[in-house]
Coordinates of C-alpha atoms and ligand atoms in Angstrom, one line a residue:
X1 CA -89.8 11.3 182.9
X2 CA -91.8 13.8 180.8
X3 CA -94.5 11.1 180.2
X4 CA -94.8 10.4 183.9
X5 CA -95.2 14.2 184.4
X6 CA -98.1 14.3 182.0
X7 CA -99.7 11.3 183.6
X8 CA -99.4 13.0 186.9
X9 CA -100.9 16.2 185.6
X10 CA -103.7 14.3 183.9
X11 CA -104.5 12.4 187.2
X12 CA -104.5 15.7 189.0
X13 CA -106.8 17.3 186.4
X14 CA -109.2 14.4 186.7
X15 CA -109.2 14.6 190.4
X16 CA -110.0 18.3 190.2
X17 CA -113.0 17.6 188.0
X18 CA -114.1 14.6 189.9
X19 CA -113.4 16.0 193.3
X20 CA -114.6 19.5 192.6
X21 CA -118.0 20.6 193.3
X22 CA -119.7 17.8 191.3
X23 CA -121.0 16.6 194.6
X24 CA -122.2 20.1 195.3
X25 CA -123.7 20.8 191.9
X26 CA -127.4 21.3 191.5
X27 CA -129.1 18.3 190.1
X28 CA -131.9 17.7 187.6
X29 CA -133.2 14.4 186.2
X30 CA -134.2 14.4 182.6
X31 CA -136.0 11.7 180.6
X32 CA -135.7 11.4 176.9
X33 CA -138.4 9.1 175.5
X34 CA -138.0 8.6 171.8
X35 CA -139.7 6.9 169.0
X36 CA -137.3 4.5 167.4
X37 CA -136.5 5.1 163.8
X38 CA -137.7 8.7 163.8
X39 CA -135.6 11.8 163.5
X40 CA -135.4 13.6 166.8
X41 CA -133.1 16.0 168.6
X42 CA -132.4 16.7 172.2
X43 CA -130.8 19.5 174.1
X44 CA -129.4 20.1 177.6
X45 CA -129.3 23.6 179.0
X46 CA -126.6 24.8 181.3
X47 CA -128.4 28.0 182.0
X48 CA -131.3 27.3 184.3
X49 CA -134.2 29.8 184.1
X50 CA -135.8 31.1 187.3
X51 CA -139.0 28.9 187.2
X52 CA -137.0 25.8 186.9
X53 CA -134.6 26.5 189.7
X54 CA -137.1 25.5 192.4
X55 CA -137.1 22.0 190.9
X56 CA -133.4 21.6 191.2
X57 CA -131.9 20.3 194.4
X58 CA -128.2 20.5 195.4
X59 CA -126.6 17.1 195.4
X60 CA -125.4 17.3 198.9
X61 CA -128.5 18.7 200.5
X62 CA -128.1 16.6 203.6
X63 CA -124.4 16.7 203.8
X64 CA -123.8 20.4 204.3
X65 CA -120.6 19.8 206.1
X66 CA -118.9 18.5 203.0
X67 CA -117.0 21.3 201.3
X68 CA -118.2 24.3 199.3
X69 CA -121.4 24.4 197.2
X70 CA -121.8 25.7 193.8
X71 CA -124.6 28.0 192.4
X72 CA -127.1 27.0 189.8
X73 CA -126.0 28.5 186.5
X74 CA -128.3 31.3 185.3
X75 CA -128.0 34.5 183.3
X76 CA -127.8 33.3 179.7
X77 CA -125.1 35.4 178.0
X78 CA -123.5 36.1 181.3
X79 CA -122.1 32.6 181.4
X80 CA -118.5 32.3 180.3
X81 CA -116.1 29.4 180.0
X82 CA -119.0 26.9 179.7
X83 CA -117.6 23.3 179.7
X84 CA -119.5 20.1 179.5
X85 CA -118.4 16.8 181.0
X86 CA -119.9 13.4 180.9
X87 CA -119.8 10.4 183.3
X88 CA -121.1 7.1 182.3
X89 CA -124.1 5.7 184.2
X90 CA -122.0 2.9 185.7
X91 CA -119.6 5.4 187.2
X92 CA -116.1 5.6 185.7
X93 CA -114.2 8.7 184.9
X94 CA -115.6 12.2 184.2
X95 CA -114.5 13.1 180.7
X96 CA -114.7 16.4 178.9
X97 CA -117.0 16.6 175.8
X98 CA -114.8 18.0 173.2
X99 CA -115.1 18.4 169.4
X100 CA -114.6 14.7 168.8
X101 CA -118.3 13.8 169.2
X102 CA -120.2 14.5 166.0
X103 CA -123.6 13.6 167.4
X104 CA -123.1 15.6 170.6
X105 CA -122.0 19.2 170.1
X106 CA -121.9 22.3 172.2
X107 CA -123.5 25.4 170.8
X108 CA -122.9 28.3 173.1
X109 CA -123.9 27.0 176.5
X110 CA -126.3 24.3 175.2
X111 CA -125.4 20.7 174.5
X112 CA -127.1 19.3 171.4
X113 CA -127.8 15.6 170.6
X114 CA -128.5 15.0 167.0
X115 CA -130.2 11.5 167.4
X116 CA -131.3 9.3 170.3
X117 CA -129.4 6.3 169.0
X118 CA -126.1 8.2 169.5
X119 CA -127.0 9.6 172.9
X120 CA -125.7 7.9 176.1
X121 CA -127.6 7.7 179.3
X122 CA -125.5 9.0 182.1
X123 CA -124.5 12.1 184.0
X124 CA -123.8 15.3 182.1
X125 CA -122.1 18.1 184.1
X126 CA -122.0 21.6 183.0
X127 CA -119.6 24.1 184.6
X128 CA -119.4 27.8 183.9
X129 CA -118.4 31.1 185.4
X130 CA -121.1 33.8 185.9
X131 CA -119.9 37.2 184.8
X132 CA -122.7 39.0 186.6
X133 CA -120.6 41.9 187.8
X134 CA -117.3 42.9 186.1
X135 CA -115.1 41.9 189.0
X136 CA -117.1 39.1 190.7
X137 CA -116.7 35.7 189.0
X138 CA -118.6 32.8 190.6
X139 CA -118.4 29.3 189.4
X140 CA -121.7 27.6 188.8
X141 CA -122.5 24.0 187.9
X142 CA -125.4 21.8 186.9
X143 CA -125.5 18.1 187.0
X144 CA -128.0 16.4 184.7
X145 CA -128.9 12.8 185.1
X146 CA -130.1 11.8 181.6
X147 CA -132.2 8.7 180.9
X148 CA -132.7 7.7 177.3
X149 CA -135.4 5.2 176.6
X150 CA -137.6 4.2 173.7
X151 CA -141.3 4.9 173.9
X152 CA -143.3 1.8 175.0
X153 CA -146.5 2.9 176.6
X154 CA -148.3 4.9 173.9
X155 CA -148.3 4.4 170.1
X156 CA -145.8 6.8 168.5
X157 CA -148.1 7.6 165.5
X158 CA -150.4 9.6 167.7
X159 CA -147.5 11.8 169.0
X160 CA -147.1 15.3 167.6
X161 CA -144.1 15.5 165.2
X162 CA -140.7 16.9 166.1
X163 CA -140.8 19.0 163.0
X164 CA -143.7 21.3 162.8
X165 CA -144.6 23.9 160.2
X166 CA -146.6 27.1 160.7
X167 CA -148.2 28.8 157.7
X168 CA -147.3 32.5 157.9
X169 CA -150.3 34.8 158.4
X170 CA -152.6 32.1 159.7
X171 CA -153.7 30.6 163.1
X172 CA -151.7 27.7 164.3
X173 CA -150.2 25.8 167.3
X174 CA -147.1 24.2 168.5
X175 CA -147.7 21.0 170.3
X176 CA -145.5 19.2 172.7
X177 CA -144.7 15.7 171.3
X178 CA -145.8 12.7 173.3
X179 CA -147.7 14.8 175.7
X180 CA -150.4 15.6 173.2
X181 CA -151.2 11.9 172.8
X182 CA -151.5 11.1 176.4
X183 CA -155.2 11.7 176.6
X184 CA -156.9 14.0 179.0
X185 CA -156.5 12.1 182.2
X186 CA -153.2 13.6 183.3
X187 CA -152.2 17.1 182.1
X188 CA -149.0 18.1 183.8
X189 CA -147.7 21.7 183.8
X190 CA -145.4 22.3 180.9
X191 CA -142.4 24.7 180.7
X192 CA -141.8 25.9 177.2
X193 CA -138.6 27.3 175.8
X194 CA -137.9 29.0 172.5
X195 CA -134.3 29.0 171.4
X196 CA -133.2 28.4 175.0
X197 CA -135.3 31.2 176.5
X198 CA -138.3 30.2 178.7
X199 CA -141.7 31.3 177.5
X200 CA -143.3 32.4 180.9
X201 CA -146.9 32.5 179.9
X202 CA -147.1 29.0 178.3
X203 CA -148.0 26.2 180.7
X204 CA -150.2 23.9 178.6
X205 CA -149.2 21.1 176.2
X206 CA -149.5 23.3 173.2
X207 CA -148.8 26.9 172.3
X208 CA -151.7 28.6 170.4
X209 CA -150.7 31.3 167.9
X210 CA -153.3 33.8 166.7
X211 CA -151.3 35.1 163.8
X212 CA -148.1 33.5 162.7
X213 CA -144.9 35.6 162.0
X214 CA -141.5 34.5 160.9
X215 CA -140.1 35.1 164.4
X216 CA -142.2 32.1 165.6
X217 CA -139.6 29.9 163.8
X218 CA -137.1 28.3 166.0
X219 CA -136.1 25.4 168.3
X220 CA -138.8 24.8 171.0
X221 CA -138.4 22.7 174.1
X222 CA -141.2 21.4 176.3
X223 CA -140.5 20.1 179.8
X224 CA -143.0 18.4 182.1
X225 CA -142.8 16.3 185.2
X226 CA -143.7 12.7 184.8
X227 CA -145.2 12.7 188.4
X228 CA -145.7 15.8 190.6
X229 CA -142.9 14.6 192.9
X230 CA -140.1 16.9 193.8
X231 CA -137.4 14.4 193.1
X232 CA -139.1 12.8 190.1
X233 CA -138.0 12.9 186.5
X234 CA -138.6 15.6 184.1
X235 CA -139.5 14.6 180.5
X236 CA -138.2 16.8 177.7
X237 CA -139.0 17.0 174.0
X238 CA -137.6 19.2 171.3
X239 CA -139.6 20.6 168.4
X240 CA -138.1 22.3 165.4
X241 CA -140.7 24.8 164.2
X242 CA -140.4 26.3 160.7
X243 CA -142.6 29.1 159.4
X244 CA -143.5 28.6 155.8
X245 CA -145.6 30.0 153.0
X246 CA -148.3 28.1 151.1
X247 CA -147.1 25.4 148.7
X248 CA -146.7 26.7 145.2
X249 CA -149.2 25.9 142.5
X250 CA -146.8 26.5 139.7
X251 CA -144.3 24.5 137.7
X252 CA -140.7 25.3 138.0
X253 CA -139.3 28.3 136.0
X254 CA -136.1 28.1 134.0
X255 CA -134.2 31.3 134.6
X256 CA -131.2 30.4 132.5
X257 CA -130.7 29.8 129.6
X258 CA -133.1 32.5 128.7
X259 CA -132.7 32.4 125.0
X260 CA -132.8 29.5 122.6
X261 CA -129.4 30.1 121.1
X262 CA -126.0 30.7 122.6
X263 CA -122.9 32.1 120.8
X264 CA -119.8 30.0 121.4
X265 CA -116.3 29.8 120.2
X266 CA -115.2 26.5 118.5
X267 CA -112.4 24.7 120.3
X268 CA -113.0 26.6 123.6
X269 CA -114.3 25.0 126.8
X270 CA -117.9 25.7 127.6
X271 CA -119.7 25.8 131.0
X272 CA -123.4 25.7 130.5
X273 CA -125.7 26.0 133.6
X274 CA -129.4 25.5 133.7
X275 CA -130.7 27.6 136.5
X276 CA -134.2 26.9 137.7
X277 CA -136.5 28.6 140.3
X278 CA -138.7 26.3 142.3
X279 CA -141.6 27.8 144.2
X280 CA -141.8 26.7 147.9
X281 CA -143.1 23.3 148.6
X282 CA -143.0 21.7 152.0
X283 CA -142.1 18.4 150.3
X284 CA -140.0 19.7 147.4
X285 CA -138.3 17.1 145.2
X286 CA -136.7 19.3 142.5
X287 CA -135.5 17.7 139.3
X288 CA -133.1 19.3 136.8
X289 CA -131.7 17.2 133.9
X290 CA -129.8 17.9 130.7
X291 CA -130.7 16.1 127.5
X292 CA -129.0 16.1 124.1
X293 CA -131.0 15.7 121.0
X294 CA -129.2 14.9 117.8
X295 CA -130.3 13.2 114.6
X296 CA -133.7 12.2 116.0
X297 CA -132.1 10.6 119.1
X298 CA -132.2 11.9 122.7
X299 CA -130.2 10.9 125.6
X300 CA -129.4 12.3 129.1
X301 CA -126.1 14.2 129.4
X302 CA -124.2 13.1 132.5
X303 CA -123.5 16.0 134.8
X304 CA -122.8 16.8 138.4
X305 CA -125.6 16.9 141.0
X306 CA -127.8 19.9 141.0
X307 CA -126.9 22.4 143.7
X308 CA -128.7 25.2 145.5
X309 CA -127.9 28.7 144.3
X310 CA -130.3 30.7 146.5
X311 CA -132.8 29.6 149.1
X312 CA -135.4 31.8 150.6
X313 CA -138.7 31.2 152.3
X314 CA -140.7 31.5 149.1
X315 CA -138.4 29.9 146.6
X316 CA -135.4 27.6 146.0
X317 CA -133.1 28.5 143.0
X318 CA -131.0 25.5 141.9
X319 CA -128.7 24.9 139.0
X320 CA -127.2 22.0 137.1
X321 CA -124.1 22.6 135.0
X322 CA -122.8 20.8 131.9
X323 CA -119.2 21.2 131.0
X324 CA -117.8 20.7 127.5
X325 CA -114.0 20.4 127.3
X326 CA -114.1 22.0 123.9
X327 CA -116.9 23.0 121.6
X328 CA -116.8 20.9 118.4
X329 CA -118.5 21.3 115.1
X330 CA -120.8 18.4 115.9
X331 CA -122.0 20.3 119.1
X332 CA -123.2 23.1 116.8
X333 CA -125.7 20.6 115.2
X334 CA -127.1 19.4 118.5
X335 CA -130.0 20.5 120.6
X336 CA -129.4 20.9 124.3
X337 CA -132.5 20.4 126.4
X338 CA -132.8 21.5 130.0
X339 CA -135.6 19.7 131.8
X340 CA -137.0 20.8 135.2
X341 CA -139.8 19.2 137.3
X342 CA -141.6 19.5 140.6
X343 CA -144.8 17.8 141.8
X344 CA -146.9 20.2 139.8
X345 CA -145.4 19.6 136.4
X346 CA -142.3 19.9 134.1
X347 CA -140.8 22.5 131.7
X348 CA -138.1 22.1 129.1
X349 CA -135.9 24.8 127.5
X350 CA -134.2 24.0 124.2
X351 CA -130.9 25.6 123.3
X352 CA -128.7 25.5 120.2
X353 CA -125.0 26.6 120.0
X354 CA -124.0 29.1 117.4
X355 CA -120.5 30.0 116.3
X356 CA -119.7 33.4 117.6
X357 CA -119.8 36.0 114.8
X358 CA -117.6 38.3 116.7
X359 CA -114.6 36.0 116.0
X360 CA -115.1 36.4 112.2
X361 CA -115.3 40.1 112.6
X362 CA -112.2 40.0 114.6
X363 CA -110.3 38.3 111.8
X364 CA -111.6 40.7 109.2
X365 CA -110.5 43.6 111.4
X366 CA -107.1 41.9 111.9
X367 CA -106.7 41.5 108.1
X368 CA -107.6 45.2 107.5
X369 CA -105.1 46.4 110.1
X370 CA -102.3 44.3 108.7
X371 CA -103.0 45.6 105.2
X372 CA -102.9 49.1 106.5
X373 CA -99.6 48.5 108.3
X374 CA -98.2 47.0 105.1
X375 CA -99.2 50.0 103.1
X376 CA -97.7 52.3 105.7
X377 CA -94.4 50.3 105.7
X378 CA -94.3 50.4 101.9
X379 CA -94.8 54.2 102.1
X380 CA -92.0 54.6 104.5
X381 CA -89.7 52.5 102.2
X382 CA -90.7 54.5 99.1
X383 CA -90.0 57.8 101.1
X384 CA -86.6 56.6 102.3
X385 CA -85.4 55.3 98.9
X386 CA -87.2 57.9 96.8
X387 CA -84.0 59.2 95.2
X388 CA -82.8 55.7 94.4
X389 CA -86.1 55.0 92.8
X390 CA -86.0 58.2 90.9
X391 CA -82.4 57.5 89.7
X392 CA -83.5 54.1 88.4
X393 CA -86.5 55.7 86.7
X394 CA -84.3 58.3 85.1
X395 CA -81.9 55.7 83.9
X396 CA -84.8 54.2 81.9
X397 CA -86.3 57.5 80.8
X398 CA -83.4 59.7 79.9
X399 CA -81.2 57.2 78.1
X400 CA -79.2 58.8 75.4
X401 CA -79.4 62.3 76.7
X402 CA -75.7 62.6 76.1
X403 CA -75.8 61.1 72.7
X404 CA -77.6 63.8 70.6
X405 CA -76.4 67.1 72.0
X406 CA -73.0 68.5 71.1
X407 CA -71.9 69.2 74.6
X408 CA -68.4 68.5 75.9
X409 CA -68.9 68.4 79.7
X410 CA -71.4 66.7 81.9
X411 CA -71.1 69.5 84.5
X412 CA -69.4 72.8 85.1
X413 CA -68.4 73.3 88.7
X414 CA -68.4 76.8 90.1
X415 CA -67.0 77.7 93.6
X416 CA -65.5 80.5 95.6
X417 CA -61.8 80.4 94.9
X418 CA -60.6 81.9 98.1
X419 CA -63.1 80.3 100.4
X420 CA -60.5 78.4 102.3
X421 CA -58.9 81.5 103.7
X422 CA -61.6 82.4 106.2
X423 CA -63.1 79.1 107.2
X424 CA -60.1 76.7 107.4
X425 CA -60.3 76.1 111.1
X426 CA -64.1 75.7 111.2
X427 CA -64.7 73.2 108.5
X428 CA -62.4 70.2 108.0
X429 CA -62.8 70.6 104.2
X430 CA -63.1 73.8 102.3
X431 CA -65.4 74.5 99.4
X432 CA -62.4 74.7 97.1
X433 CA -61.2 71.3 98.2
X434 CA -64.6 69.9 97.6
X435 CA -64.7 71.3 94.1
X436 CA -61.1 70.5 93.1
X437 CA -60.5 67.2 94.9
X438 CA -63.8 65.5 95.9
X439 CA -65.9 66.3 92.9
X440 CA -63.4 64.9 90.3
X441 CA -62.6 61.9 92.6
X442 CA -66.3 60.9 93.0
X443 CA -68.1 62.1 89.9
X444 CA -65.3 61.5 87.4
X445 CA -63.3 58.6 88.8
X446 CA -66.1 56.7 90.4
X447 CA -69.2 57.5 88.3
X448 CA -67.6 58.4 85.0
X449 CA -68.9 62.0 84.5
X450 CA -66.8 64.6 82.7
X451 CA -66.4 67.7 84.8
X452 CA -65.3 71.2 83.8
X453 CA -63.2 73.0 86.3
X454 CA -62.2 76.5 85.2
X455 CA -58.6 76.2 86.6
X456 CA -58.0 72.8 85.2
X457 CA -59.8 72.6 81.9
X458 CA -59.7 76.1 80.5
X459 CA -56.5 77.5 79.2
X460 CA -55.6 80.8 80.9
X461 CA -55.3 84.0 79.0
X462 CA -58.8 84.4 77.6
X463 CA -61.4 86.9 78.7
X464 CA -62.9 85.6 81.9
X465 CA -66.6 86.4 81.1
X466 CA -66.4 85.0 77.6
X467 CA -64.6 81.8 78.8
X468 CA -67.3 81.3 81.5
X469 CA -70.2 81.6 79.0
X470 CA -68.4 79.2 76.6
X471 CA -67.8 76.5 79.1
X472 CA -71.3 76.8 80.5
X473 CA -72.7 76.4 77.0
X474 CA -70.6 73.3 76.6
X475 CA -71.9 71.8 79.8
X476 CA -75.1 69.8 80.5
X477 CA -75.2 70.8 84.2
X478 CA -74.0 73.7 86.2
X479 CA -73.0 72.9 89.8
X480 CA -72.7 75.9 92.2
X481 CA -71.2 75.5 95.6
X482 CA -72.9 78.2 97.6
X483 CA -71.5 79.8 100.7
X484 CA -71.3 83.4 102.1
X485 CA -67.9 83.7 100.2
X486 CA -69.5 82.7 97.0
X487 CA -72.6 85.0 97.2
X488 CA -70.5 88.0 98.1
X489 CA -67.6 87.2 95.8
X490 CA -66.9 87.6 92.1
X491 CA -67.9 84.0 91.2
X492 CA -71.6 85.1 91.7
X493 CA -71.3 86.2 88.1
X494 CA -70.9 82.6 87.0
X495 CA -74.3 81.7 88.6
X496 CA -75.9 84.8 87.1
X497 CA -74.6 83.9 83.6
X498 CA -75.7 80.3 84.0
X499 CA -79.2 81.2 85.0
X500 CA -79.5 83.5 82.0
X501 CA -78.2 80.7 79.7
X502 CA -80.4 78.0 81.2
X503 CA -83.5 80.1 80.5
X504 CA -82.8 79.5 76.8
X505 CA -81.1 76.2 76.9
X506 CA -83.3 73.1 77.6
X507 CA -80.3 70.9 77.9
X508 CA -78.7 73.0 80.6
X509 CA -79.8 72.3 84.2
X510 CA -78.5 74.0 87.3
X511 CA -77.8 72.3 90.7
X512 CA -77.1 74.3 93.9
X513 CA -74.9 72.9 96.6
X514 CA -75.5 74.5 100.0
X515 CA -72.0 74.2 101.4
X516 CA -72.8 76.0 104.6
X517 CA -75.7 78.1 105.9
X518 CA -75.8 81.6 104.6
X519 CA -77.9 84.8 104.6
X520 CA -79.0 86.0 101.2
X521 CA -77.3 89.4 100.7
X522 CA -79.6 92.2 99.9
X523 CA -77.5 93.1 96.9
X524 CA -78.2 89.9 95.0
X525 CA -79.6 90.4 91.5
X526 CA -83.3 89.6 91.4
X527 CA -82.8 86.8 88.9
X528 CA -80.4 85.0 91.2
X529 CA -82.8 85.5 94.1
X530 CA -85.5 83.8 92.2
X531 CA -83.1 81.0 91.0
X532 CA -82.1 80.3 94.6
X533 CA -85.8 79.8 95.5
X534 CA -86.6 77.3 92.7
X535 CA -83.5 75.5 91.7
X536 CA -82.8 72.1 93.2
X537 CA -80.6 72.5 96.3
X538 CA -78.4 69.8 97.9
X539 CA -77.0 70.3 101.4
X540 CA -73.4 69.4 102.1
X541 CA -73.3 67.7 105.5
X542 CA -69.6 67.9 106.2
X543 CA -67.7 64.6 106.8
X544 CA -71.0 62.7 106.7
X545 CA -71.2 63.5 103.0
X546 CA -67.6 62.6 102.0
X547 CA -68.1 58.9 101.3
X548 CA -69.0 58.2 97.6
X549 CA -72.0 56.2 98.7
X550 CA -73.4 58.9 101.0
X551 CA -76.8 60.5 100.5
X552 CA -75.1 63.7 99.2
X553 CA -73.6 62.0 96.2
X554 CA -76.7 60.0 95.5
X555 CA -78.6 63.3 95.4
X556 CA -76.0 64.9 93.1
X557 CA -76.1 61.9 90.8
X558 CA -79.9 62.1 90.8
X559 CA -79.6 65.5 89.1
X560 CA -76.7 64.6 86.8
X561 CA -77.3 63.6 83.2
X562 CA -77.9 59.8 82.8
X563 CA -74.9 57.8 81.5
X564 CA -76.0 55.1 79.1
Ligands
NAG1 C1 -123.2 12.3 203.7 O1 -122.0 11.9 203.0 C2 -121.5 10.7 203.5 C3 -120.2 10.4 202.7 O2 -120.0 11.2 201.6 C4 -122.5 9.6 203.2 O3 -121.9 8.4 203.7 C5 -123.8 9.9 203.9 O4 -124.7 8.9 203.6 C6 -124.3 11.3 203.5 N1 -125.5 11.6 204.2 C7 -126.7 11.8 203.7 C8 -127.7 12.1 204.6 O5 -126.8 11.7 202.4
NAG2 C1 -142.3 10.7 195.2 O1 -142.3 9.5 194.4 C2 -141.9 8.4 195.1 C3 -141.9 7.2 194.1 O2 -142.0 7.6 192.8 C4 -143.0 8.1 196.2 O3 -142.5 7.0 197.0 C5 -143.1 9.3 197.1 O4 -144.1 9.2 198.0 C6 -143.4 10.6 196.3 N1 -143.4 11.8 197.1 C7 -144.3 12.7 197.0 C8 -144.2 13.9 197.9 O5 -145.3 12.6 196.3
NAG3 C1 -143.9 16.4 131.5 O1 -145.2 16.9 131.6 C2 -146.1 16.4 130.6 C3 -147.5 17.0 130.8 O2 -147.3 18.4 130.9 C4 -146.2 14.9 130.7 O3 -147.0 14.4 129.7 C5 -144.8 14.3 130.6 O4 -144.8 12.9 130.8 C6 -143.9 14.9 131.6 N1 -142.5 14.4 131.4 C7 -141.9 13.8 132.3 C8 -140.5 13.3 131.9 O5 -142.3 13.6 133.4

């Protein structure tokens, strides 16, 4: 059902084109005489310039009663919806010329034929709307009867070419092909077009130019009537005119590679172009080739075709690229030759590959950085485990410290006796508990030191100050647990006495434990003040320090006499 609908619509459309004003279209008859085997183009205009319009005649001139008549198309850019149709010479359907034809293409309103062999004689209809005023839209149409025939009467060789060159800055002329070889007997009036626009002043078979500029370049069309008869055929020829500079007198110039060495990375892919500048030549046959020279032998390197990089009026820059999947050691020993040639001569550029020095530098740099990082890491390690290292060192150095002296205790522990009273709820462990419980547990039970605790090891009943001096003399170390209670309490005497004794006893060393933060009381004896500043101090960090393997105990052990 749908298919039938389409067929119906198609028939209707065909009828509209066929039945429309084709009969009422203006008509022109065009003749394309071509030389077989030569390149030649052809164009059909839809837009009809004023001088040509007098030659057109409406198809139904004598049948005015038959339906509406169309206008001739004119106005150039004012034409919109330009459509081209073709009807075969033998009749048959009128068909639209769409994108399918590669040899016949529509450019703006003009129909282009790329070669005479592909062109078909027949009727070509152009329909368009004229947008002369914003609101008024009129349909126009032009029917062209095209005859395509090979040249038979005159020899083609004498004809002006369809490609003509004009040397910039000189005097020159554009000649209408075929017409220029007809002799002087019959010189018809010629209508010239440049890029689709009529050249009003030009009526002869050639256009003379006093001084040639680049705007003279373009597509020229010359039209002339075969006989001065109103209904006779118009012959048309197309000329492509190119403005050029003089041919170069120089060899090509190799722009890249500019130097004779190139730094490359081994194992990496390499794209190596040879870029060559060719001066203008009307008949340029550029050659770029790559050769490899190795161990006295030379051969051509297979590459892609050369391609144009830049094309101007004066020069043509082209390049040819070789591609290596990876640069090998053997490539470093080879010589790469780029060869370029035009009709004047040839040039060669030789190139050697070098291993990039930057890579080596990079590895050296990498090595240096890793050594630095290593040193830094070692530094951090030493810093972290300094005490352990020191302990080990001391183990070796101070062996036998306890053998020669006549001391009884490794350390005497001094602490504030009533410290627990004020700070019980703040600290989970009082300084008294630290001295009486933790110190013996860790230093005596675990590490085998002998401690002297006044309460435990000294029999009561003696004179306090004498007892203190005696036990300090019998100890190798004095450990003082400092807190506000201690510094303001009676035990401060023990520290004072120890400092005094240590000044004369090389074997007695004092260790301060900072149990909690405190302010130095103003009333402290000067000796004690100085001692607080210089003696080794270890900070008690609460529960963190309880475990026997904590940093606190390590630090304490560090200052204790070495056990052999
Ligand atoms: C007018 O048209 C009719 C039919 O289309 C045709 O037969 C006739 O010959 C035409 N007259 C002239 C003078 O062309
Ligand atoms: C037009 O040409 C035809 C044949 O080519 C001829 O019969 C006719 O007389 C010519 N008309 C004029 C006005 O020259
Ligand atoms: C390159 O030019 C020189 C003269 O300059 C010529 O002898 C040689 O044959 C040319 N090479 C090629 C490959 O054409």
